[in-house]
Short mmCIF file of C-alpha atoms in Angstrom, two decimals:
data_model
loop_
_atom_site.label_atom_id
_atom_site.label_comp_id
_atom_site.label_asym_id
_atom_site.label_seq_id
_atom_site.Cartn_x
_atom_site.Cartn_y
_atom_site.Cartn_z
CA UNK A 1 -13.55 -33.10 4.52
CA UNK A 2 -9.77 -32.79 4.59
CA UNK A 3 -8.49 -29.56 6.14
CA UNK A 4 -6.96 -27.23 3.54
CA UNK A 5 -3.23 -26.60 3.93
CA UNK A 6 -1.84 -23.17 2.99
CA UNK A 7 1.90 -22.55 2.70
CA UNK A 8 2.97 -18.93 3.26
CA UNK A 9 6.41 -17.82 2.15
CA UNK A 10 8.20 -15.49 4.54
CA UNK A 11 7.58 -14.49 8.12
CA UNK A 12 7.02 -10.72 8.16
CA UNK A 13 4.34 -9.11 10.30
CA UNK A 14 2.39 -8.26 7.12
CA UNK A 15 1.46 -11.97 7.06
CA UNK A 16 -0.36 -11.80 10.39
CA UNK A 17 -3.74 -10.74 8.91
CA UNK A 18 -3.31 -13.43 6.24
CA UNK A 19 -2.77 -16.08 8.91
CA UNK A 20 -5.76 -14.75 10.85
CA UNK A 21 -7.97 -14.89 7.75
CA UNK A 22 -6.81 -18.42 6.92
CA UNK A 23 -7.52 -19.63 10.44
CA UNK A 24 -11.00 -18.10 10.36
CA UNK A 25 -11.61 -20.06 7.17
CA UNK A 26 -10.49 -23.22 8.93
CA UNK A 27 -7.23 -23.68 7.00
CA UNK A 28 -4.01 -25.14 8.38
CA UNK A 29 -1.21 -22.57 7.94
CA UNK A 30 2.45 -23.39 7.34
CA UNK A 31 5.15 -20.73 7.10
CA UNK A 32 8.69 -21.04 5.83
CA UNK A 33 11.83 -18.96 5.39
CA UNK A 34 15.40 -19.08 6.74
CA UNK A 35 14.76 -16.80 9.75
CA UNK A 36 13.10 -18.79 12.57
CA UNK A 37 12.67 -15.67 14.71
CA UNK A 38 10.36 -13.89 12.27
CA UNK A 39 7.11 -12.92 13.96
CA UNK A 40 4.66 -14.71 11.62
CA UNK A 41 6.06 -18.11 12.58
CA UNK A 42 4.69 -17.63 16.09
CA UNK A 43 1.15 -17.57 14.71
CA UNK A 44 1.31 -20.27 12.03
CA UNK A 45 0.50 -23.90 12.78
CA UNK A 46 3.85 -25.16 11.50
CA UNK A 47 7.20 -23.66 10.47
CA UNK A 48 9.99 -24.94 8.21
CA UNK A 49 13.45 -23.45 7.81
CA UNK A 50 13.65 -23.28 4.00
CA UNK A 51 14.83 -20.31 1.92
CA UNK A 52 11.93 -18.86 -0.05
CA UNK A 53 14.14 -18.07 -3.05
CA UNK A 54 15.18 -21.72 -3.38
CA UNK A 55 12.41 -22.86 -5.73
CA UNK A 56 13.32 -26.54 -5.70
CA UNK A 57 13.59 -26.70 -1.92
CA UNK A 58 10.20 -25.03 -1.48
CA UNK A 59 8.69 -27.35 -4.10
CA UNK A 60 10.04 -30.38 -2.29
CA UNK A 61 8.60 -29.09 0.99
CA UNK A 62 5.23 -28.35 -0.63
CA UNK A 63 5.02 -31.85 -2.08
CA UNK A 64 6.02 -33.44 1.21
CA UNK A 65 3.34 -31.45 3.06
CA UNK A 66 0.73 -32.04 0.34
CA UNK A 67 -0.36 -28.40 0.40
CA UNK A 68 -3.53 -27.07 -1.25
CA UNK A 69 -2.21 -23.58 -1.92
CA UNK A 70 0.81 -21.30 -1.62
CA UNK A 71 1.15 -17.52 -1.23
CA UNK A 72 3.89 -14.93 -0.99
CA UNK A 73 1.71 -12.13 0.38
CA UNK A 74 3.65 -8.86 0.79
CA UNK A 75 6.90 -10.82 0.43
CA UNK A 76 8.38 -9.91 -2.94
CA UNK A 77 11.32 -12.39 -3.04
CA UNK A 78 8.95 -15.35 -2.81
CA UNK A 79 6.50 -14.43 -5.59
CA UNK A 80 8.33 -16.27 -8.38
CA UNK A 81 8.88 -19.28 -6.13
CA UNK A 82 5.16 -19.43 -5.30
CA UNK A 83 4.28 -19.31 -9.00
CA UNK A 84 6.79 -22.07 -9.73
CA UNK A 85 5.31 -24.35 -7.08
CA UNK A 86 1.79 -23.61 -8.33
CA UNK A 87 2.88 -24.48 -11.86
CA UNK A 88 4.66 -27.70 -10.90
CA UNK A 89 1.90 -28.96 -8.60
CA UNK A 90 -1.12 -27.76 -10.57
CA UNK A 91 -2.24 -25.47 -7.75
CA UNK A 92 -4.36 -22.32 -8.22
CA UNK A 93 -2.27 -19.38 -9.39
CA UNK A 94 -1.07 -17.28 -12.29
CA UNK A 95 1.03 -18.41 -15.28
CA UNK A 96 4.63 -18.93 -14.19
CA UNK A 97 6.17 -17.21 -17.22
CA UNK A 98 3.91 -14.18 -16.77
CA UNK A 99 4.84 -13.87 -13.12
CA UNK A 100 8.53 -13.95 -14.04
CA UNK A 101 7.95 -11.03 -16.41
CA UNK A 102 6.12 -9.00 -13.78
CA UNK A 103 8.71 -9.70 -11.11
CA UNK A 104 11.73 -8.65 -13.17
CA UNK A 105 11.84 -4.89 -13.72
CA UNK A 106 14.06 -5.27 -16.78
CA UNK A 107 11.80 -7.78 -18.54
CA UNK A 108 8.65 -5.92 -17.46
CA UNK A 109 9.82 -2.66 -19.06
CA UNK A 110 10.60 -4.50 -22.30
CA UNK A 111 7.17 -6.15 -22.27
CA UNK A 112 5.40 -2.83 -21.73
CA UNK A 113 7.35 -1.25 -24.56
CA UNK A 114 6.65 -4.16 -26.92
CA UNK A 115 2.90 -3.86 -26.43
CA UNK A 116 2.65 -0.09 -26.68
CA UNK A 117 2.22 0.97 -23.07
CA UNK A 118 3.62 4.28 -21.88
CA UNK A 119 6.99 3.36 -20.42
CA UNK A 120 10.20 5.17 -19.36
CA UNK A 121 13.37 4.30 -21.24
CA UNK A 122 15.20 1.59 -19.35
CA UNK A 123 18.30 -0.61 -19.60
CA UNK A 124 19.30 -3.67 -17.59
CA UNK A 125 22.87 -4.45 -16.51
CA UNK A 126 24.80 -7.07 -14.57
CA UNK A 127 27.91 -5.03 -13.75
CA UNK A 128 29.16 -1.54 -13.10
CA UNK A 129 31.41 -1.73 -16.17
CA UNK A 130 28.59 -2.59 -18.55
CA UNK A 131 26.50 0.24 -17.14
CA UNK A 132 29.23 2.82 -17.61
CA UNK A 133 29.84 1.69 -21.20
CA UNK A 134 26.21 2.52 -22.01
CA UNK A 135 26.08 5.70 -19.93
CA UNK A 136 26.41 7.98 -22.94
CA UNK A 137 22.84 7.10 -23.88
CA UNK A 138 21.38 8.14 -20.51
CA UNK A 139 19.62 11.40 -19.72
CA UNK A 140 19.36 12.81 -16.21
CA UNK A 141 17.75 12.59 -13.74
CA UNK A 142 17.48 8.80 -13.75
CA UNK A 143 16.73 6.03 -11.27
CA UNK A 144 18.98 3.07 -10.51
CA UNK A 145 17.44 0.07 -8.74
CA UNK A 146 17.76 -3.71 -8.41
CA UNK A 147 15.64 -5.62 -10.93
CA UNK A 148 14.28 -7.89 -8.21
CA UNK A 149 13.89 -6.06 -4.91
CA UNK A 150 11.05 -4.28 -3.16
CA UNK A 151 10.62 -1.84 -0.29
CA UNK A 152 12.82 0.81 -1.98
CA UNK A 153 15.94 -1.16 -1.06
CA UNK A 154 18.91 -0.30 -3.27
CA UNK A 155 17.12 2.54 -5.07
CA UNK A 156 18.87 5.82 -5.87
CA UNK A 157 17.93 8.86 -7.92
CA UNK A 158 20.96 10.05 -9.89
CA UNK A 159 21.16 13.66 -11.11
CA UNK A 160 24.80 13.72 -12.24
CA UNK A 161 26.88 11.30 -14.30
CA UNK A 162 29.62 11.24 -11.67
CA UNK A 163 27.21 9.68 -9.14
CA UNK A 164 26.15 6.82 -11.41
CA UNK A 165 28.85 4.32 -10.43
CA UNK A 166 28.11 4.46 -6.70
CA UNK A 167 24.38 4.10 -7.37
CA UNK A 168 24.92 0.97 -9.47
CA UNK A 169 27.17 -0.59 -6.81
CA UNK A 170 24.51 0.13 -4.19
CA UNK A 171 21.75 -1.44 -6.29
CA UNK A 172 23.81 -4.54 -7.06
CA UNK A 173 24.26 -5.16 -3.33
CA UNK A 174 20.48 -5.42 -2.96
CA UNK A 175 19.79 -7.58 -6.01
CA UNK A 176 19.28 -11.33 -5.58
CA UNK A 177 20.17 -11.91 -9.23
CA UNK A 178 22.95 -9.28 -9.17
CA UNK A 179 21.28 -7.27 -11.90
CA UNK A 180 20.16 -3.64 -11.96
CA UNK A 181 17.93 -1.46 -14.07
CA UNK A 182 18.76 2.11 -15.04
CA UNK A 183 15.67 3.99 -16.15
CA UNK A 184 14.29 7.42 -16.91
CA UNK A 185 13.05 9.31 -13.88
CA UNK A 186 9.46 10.26 -14.63
CA UNK A 187 8.74 13.61 -13.01
CA UNK A 188 5.28 13.05 -11.57
CA UNK A 189 2.19 15.21 -11.54
CA UNK A 190 0.61 15.03 -8.11
CA UNK A 191 1.30 11.90 -6.09
CA UNK A 192 2.26 8.50 -7.42
CA UNK A 193 0.01 5.60 -6.44
CA UNK A 194 0.88 2.36 -4.64
CA UNK A 195 -2.10 0.23 -3.65
CA UNK A 196 -3.82 -3.11 -4.25
CA UNK A 197 -6.18 -4.45 -6.93
CA UNK A 198 -7.91 -7.81 -7.51
CA UNK A 199 -8.88 -9.84 -10.57
CA UNK A 200 -11.22 -12.81 -10.90
CA UNK A 201 -10.54 -15.07 -13.91
CA UNK A 202 -8.38 -12.28 -15.33
CA UNK A 203 -11.05 -9.56 -15.03
CA UNK A 204 -10.37 -6.65 -12.70
CA UNK A 205 -13.11 -6.60 -10.09
CA UNK A 206 -11.53 -4.15 -7.65
CA UNK A 207 -9.19 -1.32 -8.60
CA UNK A 208 -7.78 1.30 -6.25
CA UNK A 209 -5.46 4.26 -6.54
CA UNK A 210 -3.74 5.97 -3.63
CA UNK A 211 -1.61 9.02 -3.00
CA UNK A 212 1.84 7.70 -2.12
CA UNK A 213 3.73 10.19 0.03
CA UNK A 214 7.35 10.60 1.05
CA UNK A 215 9.31 12.22 3.85
CA UNK A 216 11.86 14.48 2.20
CA UNK A 217 13.84 14.63 5.44
CA UNK A 218 14.12 10.84 5.79
CA UNK A 219 17.45 9.06 5.41
CA UNK A 220 16.03 7.60 2.20
CA UNK A 221 13.52 10.08 0.73
CA UNK A 222 12.38 7.46 -1.83
CA UNK A 223 10.91 5.13 0.79
CA UNK A 224 7.13 5.72 1.10
CA UNK A 225 6.25 7.22 4.46
CA UNK A 226 2.47 7.56 4.10
CA UNK A 227 -0.45 6.66 1.86
CA UNK A 228 -3.83 8.30 1.48
CA UNK A 229 -7.07 7.54 -0.30
CA UNK A 230 -8.53 8.82 -2.67
CA UNK A 231 -5.64 9.53 -5.04
CA UNK A 232 -4.64 12.89 -6.50
CA UNK A 233 -5.43 11.66 -10.03
CA UNK A 234 -8.44 12.73 -12.06
CA UNK A 235 -11.24 10.26 -12.76
CA UNK A 236 -10.19 10.26 -16.41
CA UNK A 237 -6.60 9.36 -15.52
CA UNK A 238 -7.77 6.58 -13.19
CA UNK A 239 -10.05 5.25 -15.95
CA UNK A 240 -7.17 5.20 -18.46
CA UNK A 241 -4.90 3.39 -16.02
CA UNK A 242 -7.65 0.88 -15.22
CA UNK A 243 -8.06 0.16 -18.94
CA UNK A 244 -4.32 -0.32 -19.36
CA UNK A 245 -4.06 -2.52 -16.27
CA UNK A 246 -6.84 -4.71 -17.60
CA UNK A 247 -5.12 -4.89 -21.00
CA UNK A 248 -1.90 -5.96 -19.28
CA UNK A 249 -3.63 -8.73 -17.32
CA UNK A 250 -5.27 -10.05 -20.49
CA UNK A 251 -1.97 -10.05 -22.38
CA UNK A 252 -0.28 -11.99 -19.59
CA UNK A 253 -3.16 -14.42 -19.11
CA UNK A 254 -3.51 -13.62 -15.43
CA UNK A 255 -6.19 -15.37 -13.42
CA UNK A 256 -7.68 -14.84 -9.95
CA UNK A 257 -5.25 -12.81 -7.88
CA UNK A 258 -4.50 -9.85 -5.68
CA UNK A 259 -1.94 -7.37 -7.09
CA UNK A 260 0.23 -4.63 -5.70
CA UNK A 261 0.19 -1.91 -8.36
CA UNK A 262 2.32 1.22 -8.66
CA UNK A 263 1.28 3.92 -11.14
CA UNK A 264 1.91 7.58 -11.75
CA UNK A 265 1.02 10.51 -13.98
CA UNK A 266 3.98 12.21 -15.64
CA UNK A 267 4.29 15.96 -15.99
CA UNK A 268 3.98 15.20 -19.70
CA UNK A 269 0.38 14.16 -19.00
CA UNK A 270 0.97 10.48 -19.75
CA UNK A 271 -0.17 7.66 -17.48
CA UNK A 272 2.45 5.09 -16.46
CA UNK A 273 2.19 1.61 -14.98
CA UNK A 274 5.40 1.38 -12.99
CA UNK A 275 5.05 -2.01 -11.29
CA UNK A 276 2.49 -4.80 -11.03
CA UNK A 277 3.23 -7.66 -8.64
CA UNK A 278 0.82 -10.59 -8.12
CA UNK A 279 0.88 -10.34 -4.33
CA UNK A 280 -0.60 -8.17 -1.63
CA UNK A 281 1.40 -5.03 -0.99
CA UNK A 282 3.40 -4.33 2.13
CA UNK A 283 2.60 -1.40 4.39
CA UNK A 284 -0.79 -2.94 5.23
CA UNK A 285 -2.36 -1.62 2.01
CA UNK A 286 -5.06 -4.30 1.77
CA UNK A 287 -5.95 -3.69 5.41
CA UNK A 288 -6.35 0.00 4.66
CA UNK A 289 -8.64 -0.77 1.74
CA UNK A 290 -10.75 -2.94 4.03
CA UNK A 291 -11.04 0.01 6.41
CA UNK A 292 -11.88 2.45 3.60
CA UNK A 293 -14.25 0.34 1.47
CA UNK A 294 -15.22 -2.75 3.44
CA UNK A 295 -13.86 -5.00 0.67
CA UNK A 296 -11.79 -7.84 2.13
CA UNK A 297 -9.00 -8.54 -0.35
CA UNK A 298 -6.96 -10.50 2.18
CA UNK A 299 -9.56 -13.17 2.91
CA UNK A 300 -10.30 -13.51 -0.79
CA UNK A 301 -6.63 -13.83 -1.69
CA UNK A 302 -6.44 -16.69 0.82
CA UNK A 303 -9.56 -18.33 -0.61
CA UNK A 304 -8.22 -17.99 -4.16
CA UNK A 305 -4.88 -19.56 -3.18
CA UNK A 306 -6.57 -22.85 -2.27
CA UNK A 307 -9.10 -22.77 -5.11
CA UNK A 308 -12.12 -21.59 -3.14
CA UNK A 309 -14.70 -19.18 -4.60
CA UNK A 310 -13.99 -15.46 -4.22
CA UNK A 311 -16.80 -13.64 -2.40
CA UNK A 312 -17.64 -9.93 -2.25
CA UNK A 313 -14.82 -8.50 -4.35
CA UNK A 314 -16.49 -5.58 -6.09
CA UNK A 315 -15.84 -1.90 -6.67
CA UNK A 316 -17.01 0.18 -3.75
CA UNK A 317 -16.50 3.87 -2.87
CA UNK A 318 -14.27 5.09 -0.05
CA UNK A 319 -16.17 5.79 3.15
CA UNK A 320 -14.41 9.01 4.10
CA UNK A 321 -10.84 10.17 3.52
CA UNK A 322 -8.15 7.85 4.83
CA UNK A 323 -4.44 7.95 5.48
CA UNK A 324 -1.89 5.48 6.75
CA UNK A 325 1.29 6.87 8.27
CA UNK A 326 4.38 4.67 8.30
CA UNK A 327 5.84 5.56 11.67
CA UNK A 328 9.60 5.95 11.56
CA UNK A 329 12.53 7.60 13.29
CA UNK A 330 14.41 10.53 11.79
CA UNK A 331 17.70 9.17 13.08
CA UNK A 332 19.26 6.14 14.74
CA UNK A 333 18.46 5.97 18.42
CA UNK A 334 16.52 4.38 21.25
CA UNK A 335 12.71 4.45 21.15
CA UNK A 336 11.23 6.31 24.09
CA UNK A 337 7.58 6.62 23.09
CA UNK A 338 4.93 7.99 20.73
CA UNK A 339 3.38 11.29 21.80
CA UNK A 340 0.04 12.32 20.31
CA UNK A 341 -2.46 15.16 20.58
CA UNK A 342 -5.45 13.82 22.56
CA UNK A 343 -8.13 15.59 20.50
CA UNK A 344 -6.58 14.30 17.26
CA UNK A 345 -6.39 10.77 18.65
CA UNK A 346 -10.00 10.73 19.80
CA UNK A 347 -11.46 12.28 16.66
CA UNK A 348 -9.42 10.83 13.80
CA UNK A 349 -7.18 7.93 14.84
CA UNK A 350 -8.66 4.51 14.07
CA UNK A 351 -5.63 2.42 14.95
CA UNK A 352 -2.12 2.75 16.35
CA UNK A 353 0.07 -0.27 15.64
CA UNK A 354 3.50 0.05 17.28
CA UNK A 355 6.09 -2.62 16.51
CA UNK A 356 8.69 -1.50 19.05
CA UNK A 357 8.75 -1.08 22.79
CA UNK A 358 10.34 1.54 25.00
CA UNK A 359 14.08 0.98 25.08
CA UNK A 360 14.31 -0.75 21.69
CA UNK A 361 16.95 0.41 19.23
CA UNK A 362 15.54 1.95 16.06
CA UNK A 363 17.16 3.01 12.80
CA UNK A 364 16.78 6.04 10.62
CA UNK A 365 14.27 5.50 7.80
CA UNK A 366 16.45 4.05 5.05
CA UNK A 367 13.99 1.43 3.82
CA UNK A 368 10.62 -0.15 4.52
CA UNK A 369 12.21 -2.54 7.04
CA UNK A 370 13.07 0.48 9.24
CA UNK A 371 9.39 1.26 9.91
CA UNK A 372 8.43 1.03 13.57
CA UNK A 373 4.66 0.95 13.20
CA UNK A 374 1.64 2.43 11.47
CA UNK A 375 -1.02 4.99 12.23
CA UNK A 376 -4.47 4.73 10.61
CA UNK A 377 -6.49 7.95 10.44
CA UNK A 378 -9.85 8.95 8.93
CA UNK A 379 -11.32 12.33 8.03
CA UNK A 380 -14.74 13.50 6.87
CA UNK A 381 -13.46 15.95 4.26
CA UNK A 382 -10.59 16.28 1.84
CA UNK A 383 -9.65 19.60 3.43
CA UNK A 384 -9.09 17.86 6.77
CA UNK A 385 -6.96 15.21 5.08
CA UNK A 386 -4.84 17.78 3.26
CA UNK A 387 -4.31 19.73 6.47
CA UNK A 388 -3.09 16.54 8.12
CA UNK A 389 -0.75 15.81 5.22
CA UNK A 390 0.79 19.27 5.58
CA UNK A 391 0.98 19.48 9.36
CA UNK A 392 0.50 15.91 10.60
CA UNK A 393 3.71 15.84 12.60
CA UNK A 394 2.27 18.60 14.76
CA UNK A 395 -0.19 15.97 15.99
CA UNK A 396 2.23 13.15 16.83
CA UNK A 397 5.92 12.70 17.52
CA UNK A 398 8.34 9.79 17.76
CA UNK A 399 10.46 10.38 20.87
CA UNK A 400 14.00 9.01 20.94
CA UNK A 401 16.60 8.88 23.70
#
């Protein structure tokens, strides 16, 4: 039997467990992007220097290599390209037009509104001038962000009209398509959720909700700094969001796929689907769900990409109370170590994954790419988890020179 070939777009470290899963399944793994030094390329079987946002170039490469599947796991810029290649080559995947809707914040908001979902008001713009001409219709606070970026890059909360122009300029710098969205800031009740889900033939088989947490003292306080499971939502709110997510997948004709899903509950009591991307999330979210539930979304996403049967994707409860800390520096500096309370480490820490070494330069936490590692912790009770959320930095410290 011919060995399956899987093409992965991008080279971030979040692809390492994907490559590991593919190799365990016996697949041949190819990676591509325009940065040869990215870490994932060291672990793939073959690398090609091709930009992942150049759809035609990636398609040409995929045809030349005669691939069996393509993924853009945790790499947002490549999701549309992957769907395009799947469409053109008849590979397993989701409808190309539906993926384009999901991946464009402007179009996604319009789609949600058209089909009666709860949705913040939103407008899309291609220039500062056009934005300012419409500014009389805005209410504050609002959020300005690129229509096509992830990892909180280019995102600004704006509380005053005089700060709008700078926010739009900042967002445009981080937009591939040079387009931004200005939308209502939904004041949330409890924590927002950012975590992964999975559908088989369009039917949600695994749904999760997290508590997405932020460091108010970070250089960018809108970049997630920790995640915990279970969420802060009620069972009724989670059930309503699950129903609406399923309705969305049916409307878009989605198939077998992993999704990174962001949701929240507004102070008005309404449930909101903020983003749905047909890819695994960054920040090791699928790995955390494997820790917490035993369900392996990563291996099944790989299997689905090459048309193999999905195995063991089912709803399972969390085994304990889990948190993932995105380790980061409070300021620019030189990494000198991670100090941790020994009792805390021995009792609760399941994994420390440091991405820097002593002497490396590190940046203040302005975006997801400034993370320097992750910390995986488990607790037996919700009280223990909440105590950690409040006073976690008493247990560990990033030391800079």
